[in-house]
Amino acid sequence: MIAKDEQPRARLLLSLLTLAASVPALADWRETLNMPVGVTEVSREIHALHMTIFWICVAIGVVVFSVMIYSLIAHRKSRGHQAAHFHESTAVEIAWTVVPALILIAMAVPATKAMIKLYDTSDADLDVLVTGYQWKWQYEYLGHGVSFMSELATPESQIYGAEEKSEHYLQEVNNPLVIPVGAKVRFLLTAKDVIHAWWVPAFGVKKDAIPGFVNETWARVEVPGTYRGECAELCGRGHAFMPIVVKAVPQAEFDQWLAAKKREAEELKALTAKTFTMEELMARGEEVYNRSCAACHQVNGEGIPGIFPPMKGSTIATGPLSGHLDIVVNGKPGTAMQAFGQQLSEVDLAAVITYERNAFGNDTGDVVQPLDVYNFKQGQ
Amino acid sequence: MAHGPAKGIKRWLFTTNHKDIGTLYLWFSFAMFLVGGLFAMIIRAELFQPGMQLVTPEFFNQMTTMHGLVMVFGAIMPAFVGLANWMIPLMIGAPDMALPRMNNLSFWILPFAFLILVATLFMEGGGPNFGWTFYAPLSTTYAPDSVNYFIFAIHLMGASSIMGAINIIATVLNMRAPGMTLMKMPLFVWTWLITAFLLLAVMPVLAGAVTMMLMDINFGTSFFDAAGGGDPVLFQHIFWFFGHPEVYIIILPAFGVISAIIPTFSRKPLFGYSSMVYATAAIAFLSFIVWAHHMFTVGMPLAGELYFMYATMLIAVPTGVKVFNWITTMFRGAISFETPMLFAIAFVILFTIGGFTGLMLAIAPSDIQYHDSYFVVAHFHYVMVAGAVFSGTAAVYYWLPKWCGRMYNETMGKLHFWIAFIGFNIAFFPQHFLGLAGMPRRYADYALQFADWNMVSSIGAFIYGAAQILFLYNVIATIVAGKPVKEAKVWEGAEGLEWTVPTPAPYHTFATPPAVK
């Protein structure tokens, strides 16, 4: 108990501490030191466990290191300390085996409870299939007919220092995942090429996306906002360049957004029947190429020798159209070439193939229409 | 004492002498330490600022991969095999290792293995770029062509390790001087005996993993290819069944070194000798049943998550016993602070911090956040660098006078220690913050909120790197021009048979077995 005359001093100390924490620069600095508290119940429980085990470690550390530092100071030869000769004690050995074991058992109880909660993916209000690709994410709202790719929006000019880096450098995407606040969202995770991991720290969610597997995890976000995450499993050269952005919005806003997305998908489908001019296809194709193909085949179409084949003068891009359609739509199993038939619309596929057959000096003069792609897919 | 060493290069090519082979191992390991360190400097230079400045992301991935492989298999493991070669026969009163010709072979495989591994960097498509854990299918279907050379190099290293392990087991079990019972052996010999069994158990598992990769890549099998009915997660189970005991293969001999140095400079016998032996055995046993704690985010069933969490937490118990025993050894001793002791004390403090973060990582729900973040990178550098490397450095300063008959310069040794200690902590402590704030590992580039601590970390890494040049200078200066030492017992408080032979240790020792009380 604090004596009466010490109370003002304690209060002063407390207010000084509060003041220190409210100085913006200092507060910013403090925020970079520890795990932030998240916006889901699970993430808060993880944070609480993290702090508990941290303080247990600190407490043990203080005791153990105090004894050591005391010895290092008091029992120095230079002070003339004579060495004792004791070298065993069964009682002591048993004590420092049993006490840590008891601490661990106490720690295992809340950890087990949290783990069980983390694994409870039942009764979800919304299912989102998350598919990892080298190096982008695909989000599919199961049962709603809405699906889109989500790719890094930071331009190369910022990465290579030609332009100043924006606020959300490497943590911004073209199409963020949108989910409703307050609903239990189940994420089903898989991958089409190598293993990726979908990590959103604010949700306390990290799960591997593995080819041939479907993993499950979930989040019920409580606060509307934009949350940023990263791919957490080494997946090749673009590992650092496939961020995750999730917008959590109120349910009504989400319903509107989803309806708009559905309309968009139907409009895009309708475009399949349209006939485009060469110029339209080339313009759209260049955009699609730079977004989806240039990471490997390079913007100039020259590829990377020994790793990624060139587009320029390639036998596929200048050979029969069916072979070109086949590799773009179906990919090439056993290599890094993905099946873009599942990622891009008919219009985008037609545009990018037209672009590849006429850019980089390939000049075949071929024009591919969305309907050609549609028919190719149907004919398989 | 019939004859001395052969002359010239033949001495080193054809030697079967445990001291020569120990020396070869130690110099090879130091060379690899500098190569792996160069890779680390490239990594930290690229990460000094956000944005890509010096290397491409492809090359960055090759650097993280090669840094890990070279440090684990080229620097740390051979360093302790070198110490084992030099010290085990001296500690148990044996004239040499049990299988001297195999000893020569197991060393001379290594330079070729690493020549092959490092040469991949110059091949078309580049070297291994899939991380030192080489998860399939990134390391199979999506690997550069050089992966076949990587597999061959791993096979060679594995063969070398297995031969080394057989040799150590045969030596310890058969060549002890009369009276040197198992429970009288120095802890360094004990920890190596147990480590050798770990090596025998898990190196074949690693060989199996890379052979399955080889089949998947070249012969159309689908062990790890989901499209062919295989299982990419199987790779991780096999890898970590090797990989977890591997980290104890690295750290147990380090425990042995520390258990020799602390009593010497505390002038007091090691506290709880038998509990140290049992704790080592317990850690070795547990190392086989905790592997999937590296895979908490892989989607194991709940029961699997819980089992691996409980089993992993258990490791804290025997590891704690070791730390408590070292501290109680110092307690009420007569402590002095020569360079080996400084490194040993730093080992106890920093390894314990690495143990604490290990305990945090064991808590499966929290690991969901820590996993594959810089928090993990910080954790394993506290155990690998401040653990294994500091212990190896301490060992070199501790036994160097015995090896070459000359004393190192104490001021230079202490300078090396303080630069290394400060540089290490500046490099790796902030990585805890980076991981907790959400920075994943193996990132060639990062978001702006991680910029400050990355810069601090890089500065620390450069300091720590520079300290190693000082270390090299210290060792060479000692060998060439250190103050001669004549006493058999170089350190006042040292105990054990290695301190009964003359200084410098003659080419042949214990031709007649010593008497062990």
mmCIF file of C-alpha atoms in Angstrom, chain A residues 29 31-36 43 46 49-51 53-54 56-58 60-62 64-65 67-73 75-78 81-89 92-93 96-98 100-101 103-105 107-108 110-112 114-116 118-119 134 158-161 165-171 192-195 197 199-208 210-213 215 229-243 295 298 304-308 333-337, chain B residues 50-53 55-58 61-62 64-65 124-126 129-131 133 135-138 141-142 144-145 226 230-233 236 266-276 295-302 305-306 309-310 313-317 320-321 323-325 327-337 341 345 348-350 352-353 356-357 359-360 363-373 375 432-450 453 492:
data_model
loop_
_atom_site.group_PDB
_atom_site.id
_atom_site.type_symbol
_atom_site.label_atom_id
_atom_site.label_comp_id
_atom_site.label_asym_id
_atom_site.label_seq_id
_atom_site.Cartn_x
_atom_site.Cartn_y
_atom_site.Cartn_z
ATOM 1 C CA TRP A 29 8.133 4.522 -32.216
ATOM 2 C CA GLU A 31 4.096 0.975 -32.057
ATOM 3 C CA THR A 32 6.891 -0.537 -34.112
ATOM 4 C CA LEU A 33 8.055 -2.709 -31.224
ATOM 5 C CA ASN A 34 5.221 -5.098 -30.505
ATOM 6 C CA MET A 35 2.491 -7.120 -32.147
ATOM 7 C CA PRO A 36 -0.472 -4.798 -32.789
ATOM 8 C CA SER A 43 -6.468 -11.975 -32.915
ATOM 9 C CA ILE A 46 -3.521 -14.459 -29.739
ATOM 10 C CA LEU A 49 -1.357 -15.209 -25.166
ATOM 11 C CA HIS A 50 1.623 -13.489 -26.734
ATOM 12 C CA MET A 51 1.797 -10.972 -23.891
ATOM 13 C CA ILE A 53 4.110 -15.868 -22.482
ATOM 14 C CA PHE A 54 6.258 -12.769 -23.020
ATOM 15 C CA ILE A 56 6.485 -15.208 -18.137
ATOM 16 C CA CYS A 57 9.749 -15.198 -20.100
ATOM 17 C CA VAL A 58 10.633 -11.761 -18.754
ATOM 18 C CA ILE A 60 12.093 -16.036 -15.519
ATOM 19 C CA GLY A 61 14.750 -14.011 -17.316
ATOM 20 C CA VAL A 62 14.910 -11.436 -14.544
ATOM 21 C CA VAL A 64 17.912 -16.177 -13.785
ATOM 22 C CA PHE A 65 19.969 -13.275 -15.081
ATOM 23 C CA VAL A 67 21.571 -14.561 -10.088
ATOM 24 C CA MET A 68 24.102 -14.677 -12.898
ATOM 25 C CA ILE A 69 24.899 -10.977 -12.830
ATOM 26 C CA TYR A 70 25.196 -11.105 -9.041
ATOM 27 C CA SER A 71 27.738 -13.930 -9.379
ATOM 28 C CA LEU A 72 29.623 -12.100 -12.121
ATOM 29 C CA ILE A 73 29.959 -9.089 -9.829
ATOM 30 C CA HIS A 75 32.206 -13.834 -7.156
ATOM 31 C CA ARG A 76 35.048 -12.435 -9.212
ATOM 32 C CA LYS A 77 38.548 -13.690 -8.788
ATOM 33 C CA SER A 78 39.830 -10.109 -9.058
ATOM 34 C CA HIS A 81 36.610 -14.432 -4.026
ATOM 35 C CA GLN A 82 37.512 -18.021 -3.204
ATOM 36 C CA ALA A 83 35.711 -20.683 -5.238
ATOM 37 C CA ALA A 84 33.336 -22.983 -3.374
ATOM 38 C CA HIS A 85 33.391 -26.660 -4.347
ATOM 39 C CA PHE A 86 29.788 -27.826 -4.322
ATOM 40 C CA HIS A 87 28.797 -29.473 -7.589
ATOM 41 C CA GLU A 88 25.526 -31.267 -7.175
ATOM 42 C CA SER A 89 22.196 -31.226 -5.422
ATOM 43 C CA VAL A 92 17.719 -28.400 -6.574
ATOM 44 C CA GLU A 93 17.735 -30.327 -9.859
ATOM 45 C CA TRP A 96 14.143 -26.604 -11.389
ATOM 46 C CA THR A 97 12.726 -29.435 -13.448
ATOM 47 C CA VAL A 98 9.314 -29.445 -11.788
ATOM 48 C CA PRO A 100 9.167 -24.911 -15.189
ATOM 49 C CA ALA A 101 7.024 -27.934 -16.046
ATOM 50 C CA ILE A 103 4.497 -23.116 -15.495
ATOM 51 C CA LEU A 104 4.254 -24.764 -18.905
ATOM 52 C CA ILE A 105 1.137 -26.707 -17.952
ATOM 53 C CA MET A 107 0.421 -21.885 -20.087
ATOM 54 C CA ALA A 108 -0.874 -24.804 -22.143
ATOM 55 C CA PRO A 110 -5.285 -20.983 -22.410
ATOM 56 C CA ALA A 111 -3.233 -21.857 -25.504
ATOM 57 C CA THR A 112 -5.345 -24.976 -26.055
ATOM 58 C CA ALA A 114 -7.439 -20.421 -28.189
ATOM 59 C CA MET A 115 -6.339 -23.089 -30.646
ATOM 60 C CA ILE A 116 -9.732 -24.792 -30.506
ATOM 61 C CA LEU A 118 -9.030 -20.793 -34.160
ATOM 62 C CA TYR A 119 -9.998 -24.106 -35.711
ATOM 63 C CA GLN A 134 2.803 -16.773 -58.667
ATOM 64 C CA GLN A 158 8.586 3.055 -57.208
ATOM 65 C CA ILE A 159 10.281 -0.284 -56.560
ATOM 66 C CA TYR A 160 13.337 0.670 -58.602
ATOM 67 C CA GLY A 161 13.545 4.167 -57.163
ATOM 68 C CA LYS A 165 7.399 5.569 -52.772
ATOM 69 C CA SER A 166 3.732 6.025 -51.882
ATOM 70 C CA GLU A 167 2.270 5.618 -48.389
ATOM 71 C CA HIS A 168 1.204 2.010 -48.872
ATOM 72 C CA TYR A 169 4.240 0.971 -50.903
ATOM 73 C CA LEU A 170 4.028 -2.803 -51.656
ATOM 74 C CA GLN A 171 0.856 -3.052 -49.554
ATOM 75 C CA LYS A 192 -2.308 -23.406 -58.380
ATOM 76 C CA ASP A 193 1.487 -23.554 -58.541
ATOM 77 C CA VAL A 194 3.690 -23.424 -55.441
ATOM 78 C CA ILE A 195 2.841 -23.001 -51.765
ATOM 79 C CA ALA A 197 0.542 -18.343 -47.268
ATOM 80 C CA TRP A 199 -1.466 -13.620 -43.765
ATOM 81 C CA VAL A 200 -3.556 -10.738 -42.449
ATOM 82 C CA PRO A 201 -2.031 -9.816 -39.057
ATOM 83 C CA ALA A 202 -5.013 -7.720 -37.914
ATOM 84 C CA PHE A 203 -7.286 -10.788 -38.241
ATOM 85 C CA GLY A 204 -4.890 -13.228 -36.555
ATOM 86 C CA VAL A 205 -5.118 -15.267 -39.741
ATOM 87 C CA LYS A 206 -2.228 -17.011 -41.437
ATOM 88 C CA LYS A 207 -2.744 -20.188 -43.405
ATOM 89 C CA ASP A 208 -0.786 -21.923 -46.141
ATOM 90 C CA ILE A 210 -1.100 -25.406 -50.970
ATOM 91 C CA PRO A 211 -1.625 -26.901 -54.437
ATOM 92 C CA GLY A 212 -3.892 -29.942 -54.176
ATOM 93 C CA PHE A 213 -5.158 -29.013 -50.705
ATOM 94 C CA ASN A 215 -7.240 -25.307 -46.084
ATOM 95 C CA GLY A 229 -1.296 -8.375 -45.224
ATOM 96 C CA GLU A 230 1.359 -10.321 -47.071
ATOM 97 C CA CYS A 231 2.282 -13.645 -48.594
ATOM 98 C CA ALA A 232 4.196 -15.459 -45.878
ATOM 99 C CA GLU A 233 5.600 -18.525 -47.651
ATOM 100 C CA LEU A 234 8.527 -18.213 -50.050
ATOM 101 C CA CYS A 235 7.008 -18.638 -53.499
ATOM 102 C CA GLY A 236 9.648 -17.398 -55.928
ATOM 103 C CA ARG A 237 10.879 -14.068 -57.218
ATOM 104 C CA GLY A 238 7.599 -12.214 -56.610
ATOM 105 C CA HIS A 239 7.196 -13.411 -53.009
ATOM 106 C CA ALA A 240 7.481 -9.873 -51.613
ATOM 107 C CA PHE A 241 5.231 -8.497 -54.321
ATOM 108 C CA MET A 242 1.850 -10.168 -53.781
ATOM 109 C CA PRO A 243 0.248 -8.274 -50.910
ATOM 110 C CA ALA A 295 6.668 -10.581 -64.483
ATOM 111 C CA GLN A 298 9.392 -9.302 -69.268
ATOM 112 C CA ILE A 304 14.961 -14.351 -68.681
ATOM 113 C CA PRO A 305 17.476 -16.747 -70.261
ATOM 114 C CA GLY A 306 17.411 -20.178 -68.674
ATOM 115 C CA ILE A 307 14.330 -19.454 -66.565
ATOM 116 C CA PHE A 308 11.527 -17.845 -68.563
ATOM 117 C CA PRO A 333 2.010 -28.556 -66.551
ATOM 118 C CA GLY A 334 5.291 -29.040 -64.749
ATOM 119 C CA THR A 335 6.478 -25.497 -65.406
ATOM 120 C CA ALA A 336 5.820 -22.024 -64.070
ATOM 121 C CA MET A 337 3.414 -21.336 -66.979
ATOM 122 C CA PRO B 50 13.050 -0.181 -49.058
ATOM 123 C CA GLY B 51 13.107 -0.620 -52.832
ATOM 124 C CA MET B 52 15.345 -2.805 -54.981
ATOM 125 C CA GLN B 53 18.799 -1.224 -55.232
ATOM 126 C CA VAL B 55 20.328 -7.122 -56.755
ATOM 127 C CA THR B 56 17.301 -8.633 -58.475
ATOM 128 C CA PRO B 57 14.665 -10.511 -56.463
ATOM 129 C CA GLU B 58 15.861 -13.747 -58.176
ATOM 130 C CA ASN B 61 16.392 -15.496 -53.158
ATOM 131 C CA GLN B 62 19.591 -17.295 -54.184
ATOM 132 C CA THR B 64 19.026 -16.245 -48.671
ATOM 133 C CA THR B 65 19.109 -19.882 -49.779
ATOM 134 C CA GLU B 124 22.328 -20.512 -66.415
ATOM 135 C CA GLY B 125 19.128 -19.924 -64.473
ATOM 136 C CA GLY B 126 21.087 -19.281 -61.273
ATOM 137 C CA ASN B 129 16.509 -20.010 -54.913
ATOM 138 C CA PHE B 130 13.946 -21.893 -52.831
ATOM 139 C CA GLY B 131 15.220 -21.259 -49.310
ATOM 140 C CA THR B 133 14.330 -25.522 -46.382
ATOM 141 C CA TYR B 135 9.964 -26.758 -49.921
ATOM 142 C CA ALA B 136 8.465 -28.643 -52.865
ATOM 143 C CA PRO B 137 7.093 -27.871 -55.403
ATOM 144 C CA LEU B 138 9.114 -24.618 -55.500
ATOM 145 C CA THR B 141 8.662 -28.383 -60.596
ATOM 146 C CA TYR B 142 9.563 -24.705 -60.307
ATOM 147 C CA PRO B 144 16.147 -23.809 -61.750
ATOM 148 C CA ASP B 145 18.088 -26.547 -63.587
ATOM 149 C CA ALA B 226 -0.331 -32.830 -56.194
ATOM 150 C CA GLY B 230 1.540 -36.630 -54.585
ATOM 151 C CA ASP B 231 1.630 -34.448 -51.509
ATOM 152 C CA PRO B 232 3.608 -31.206 -51.116
ATOM 153 C CA VAL B 233 3.091 -31.331 -47.337
ATOM 154 C CA GLN B 236 7.717 -30.693 -45.165
ATOM 155 C CA SER B 266 34.795 -20.060 -12.549
ATOM 156 C CA ARG B 267 37.458 -22.306 -10.983
ATOM 157 C CA LYS B 268 34.719 -24.590 -9.794
ATOM 158 C CA PRO B 269 33.527 -28.007 -11.061
ATOM 159 C CA LEU B 270 30.528 -28.133 -13.410
ATOM 160 C CA PHE B 271 27.353 -28.187 -11.345
ATOM 161 C CA GLY B 272 25.047 -31.167 -11.924
ATOM 162 C CA TYR B 273 27.230 -33.192 -14.297
ATOM 163 C CA SER B 274 24.905 -36.193 -14.426
ATOM 164 C CA SER B 275 21.793 -34.041 -14.848
ATOM 165 C CA MET B 276 23.588 -32.357 -17.790
ATOM 166 C CA MET B 295 4.351 -26.370 -39.756
ATOM 167 C CA PHE B 296 1.634 -24.874 -37.543
ATOM 168 C CA THR B 297 0.101 -22.982 -40.501
ATOM 169 C CA VAL B 298 0.130 -25.909 -42.897
ATOM 170 C CA GLY B 299 -3.382 -27.028 -41.986
ATOM 171 C CA MET B 300 -2.755 -29.976 -39.672
ATOM 172 C CA PRO B 301 -5.738 -31.377 -37.773
ATOM 173 C CA LEU B 302 -6.414 -29.711 -34.407
ATOM 174 C CA GLU B 305 -1.457 -28.855 -33.596
ATOM 175 C CA LEU B 306 -2.067 -29.504 -29.890
ATOM 176 C CA MET B 309 2.581 -27.676 -29.174
ATOM 177 C CA TYR B 310 2.716 -29.703 -25.924
ATOM 178 C CA MET B 313 6.920 -26.863 -24.787
ATOM 179 C CA LEU B 314 8.496 -29.827 -23.007
ATOM 180 C CA ILE B 315 11.884 -29.048 -24.570
ATOM 181 C CA ALA B 316 12.052 -25.966 -22.376
ATOM 182 C CA VAL B 317 12.435 -28.221 -19.317
ATOM 183 C CA GLY B 320 16.247 -24.849 -18.661
ATOM 184 C CA VAL B 321 18.103 -27.429 -16.545
ATOM 185 C CA VAL B 323 21.049 -23.019 -18.233
ATOM 186 C CA PHE B 324 20.416 -23.304 -14.474
ATOM 187 C CA ASN B 325 23.393 -25.648 -14.131
ATOM 188 C CA ILE B 327 24.646 -20.357 -13.771
ATOM 189 C CA THR B 328 24.967 -22.388 -10.588
ATOM 190 C CA THR B 329 28.463 -23.370 -11.734
ATOM 191 C CA MET B 330 29.369 -19.671 -11.853
ATOM 192 C CA PHE B 331 27.633 -19.011 -8.520
ATOM 193 C CA ARG B 332 30.222 -18.711 -5.720
ATOM 194 C CA GLY B 333 33.067 -19.485 -8.084
ATOM 195 C CA ALA B 334 36.157 -17.336 -8.544
ATOM 196 C CA ILE B 335 35.326 -15.885 -11.918
ATOM 197 C CA SER B 336 37.734 -14.250 -14.351
ATOM 198 C CA PHE B 337 36.870 -12.837 -17.745
ATOM 199 C CA MET B 341 34.672 -16.844 -20.836
ATOM 200 C CA ILE B 345 28.747 -15.775 -20.763
ATOM 201 C CA VAL B 348 24.337 -18.191 -21.834
ATOM 202 C CA ILE B 349 22.525 -14.841 -21.985
ATOM 203 C CA LEU B 350 21.777 -14.740 -25.705
ATOM 204 C CA THR B 352 18.567 -18.122 -23.233
ATOM 205 C CA ILE B 353 16.877 -15.225 -25.031
ATOM 206 C CA PHE B 356 12.562 -17.754 -24.592
ATOM 207 C CA THR B 357 11.504 -16.787 -28.108
ATOM 208 C CA LEU B 359 9.056 -21.041 -26.076
ATOM 209 C CA MET B 360 6.902 -18.229 -27.484
ATOM 210 C CA ILE B 363 2.568 -21.622 -28.364
ATOM 211 C CA ALA B 364 0.700 -22.671 -31.505
ATOM 212 C CA PRO B 365 -1.968 -19.914 -31.568
ATOM 213 C CA SER B 366 0.666 -17.183 -31.185
ATOM 214 C CA ASP B 367 2.837 -18.937 -33.749
ATOM 215 C CA ILE B 368 0.093 -18.241 -36.281
ATOM 216 C CA GLN B 369 1.328 -14.638 -36.086
ATOM 217 C CA TYR B 370 5.048 -15.309 -35.634
ATOM 218 C CA HIS B 371 5.368 -18.023 -38.288
ATOM 219 C CA ASP B 372 7.581 -17.144 -41.278
ATOM 220 C CA SER B 373 8.030 -13.591 -39.974
ATOM 221 C CA PHE B 375 10.489 -12.904 -35.388
ATOM 222 C CA HIS B 432 12.037 -9.303 -33.246
ATOM 223 C CA PHE B 433 10.278 -5.944 -33.658
ATOM 224 C CA LEU B 434 10.099 -6.316 -37.443
ATOM 225 C CA GLY B 435 8.495 -9.738 -37.184
ATOM 226 C CA LEU B 436 5.951 -8.698 -34.588
ATOM 227 C CA ALA B 437 5.057 -5.647 -36.690
ATOM 228 C CA GLY B 438 4.293 -8.013 -39.574
ATOM 229 C CA MET B 439 7.348 -8.298 -41.833
ATOM 230 C CA PRO B 440 7.598 -11.749 -43.439
ATOM 231 C CA ARG B 441 10.975 -13.436 -43.849
ATOM 232 C CA ARG B 442 12.732 -13.944 -47.198
ATOM 233 C CA TYR B 443 11.408 -10.626 -48.515
ATOM 234 C CA ALA B 444 13.581 -8.882 -51.074
ATOM 235 C CA ASP B 445 11.684 -5.638 -50.491
ATOM 236 C CA TYR B 446 9.339 -4.375 -47.808
ATOM 237 C CA ALA B 447 6.716 -1.788 -46.880
ATOM 238 C CA LEU B 448 7.787 1.582 -45.501
ATOM 239 C CA GLN B 449 6.867 1.008 -41.860
ATOM 240 C CA PHE B 450 9.670 -1.575 -41.664
ATOM 241 C CA TRP B 453 14.562 -1.224 -37.998
ATOM 242 C CA GLU B 492 44.659 -22.055 -14.137
#
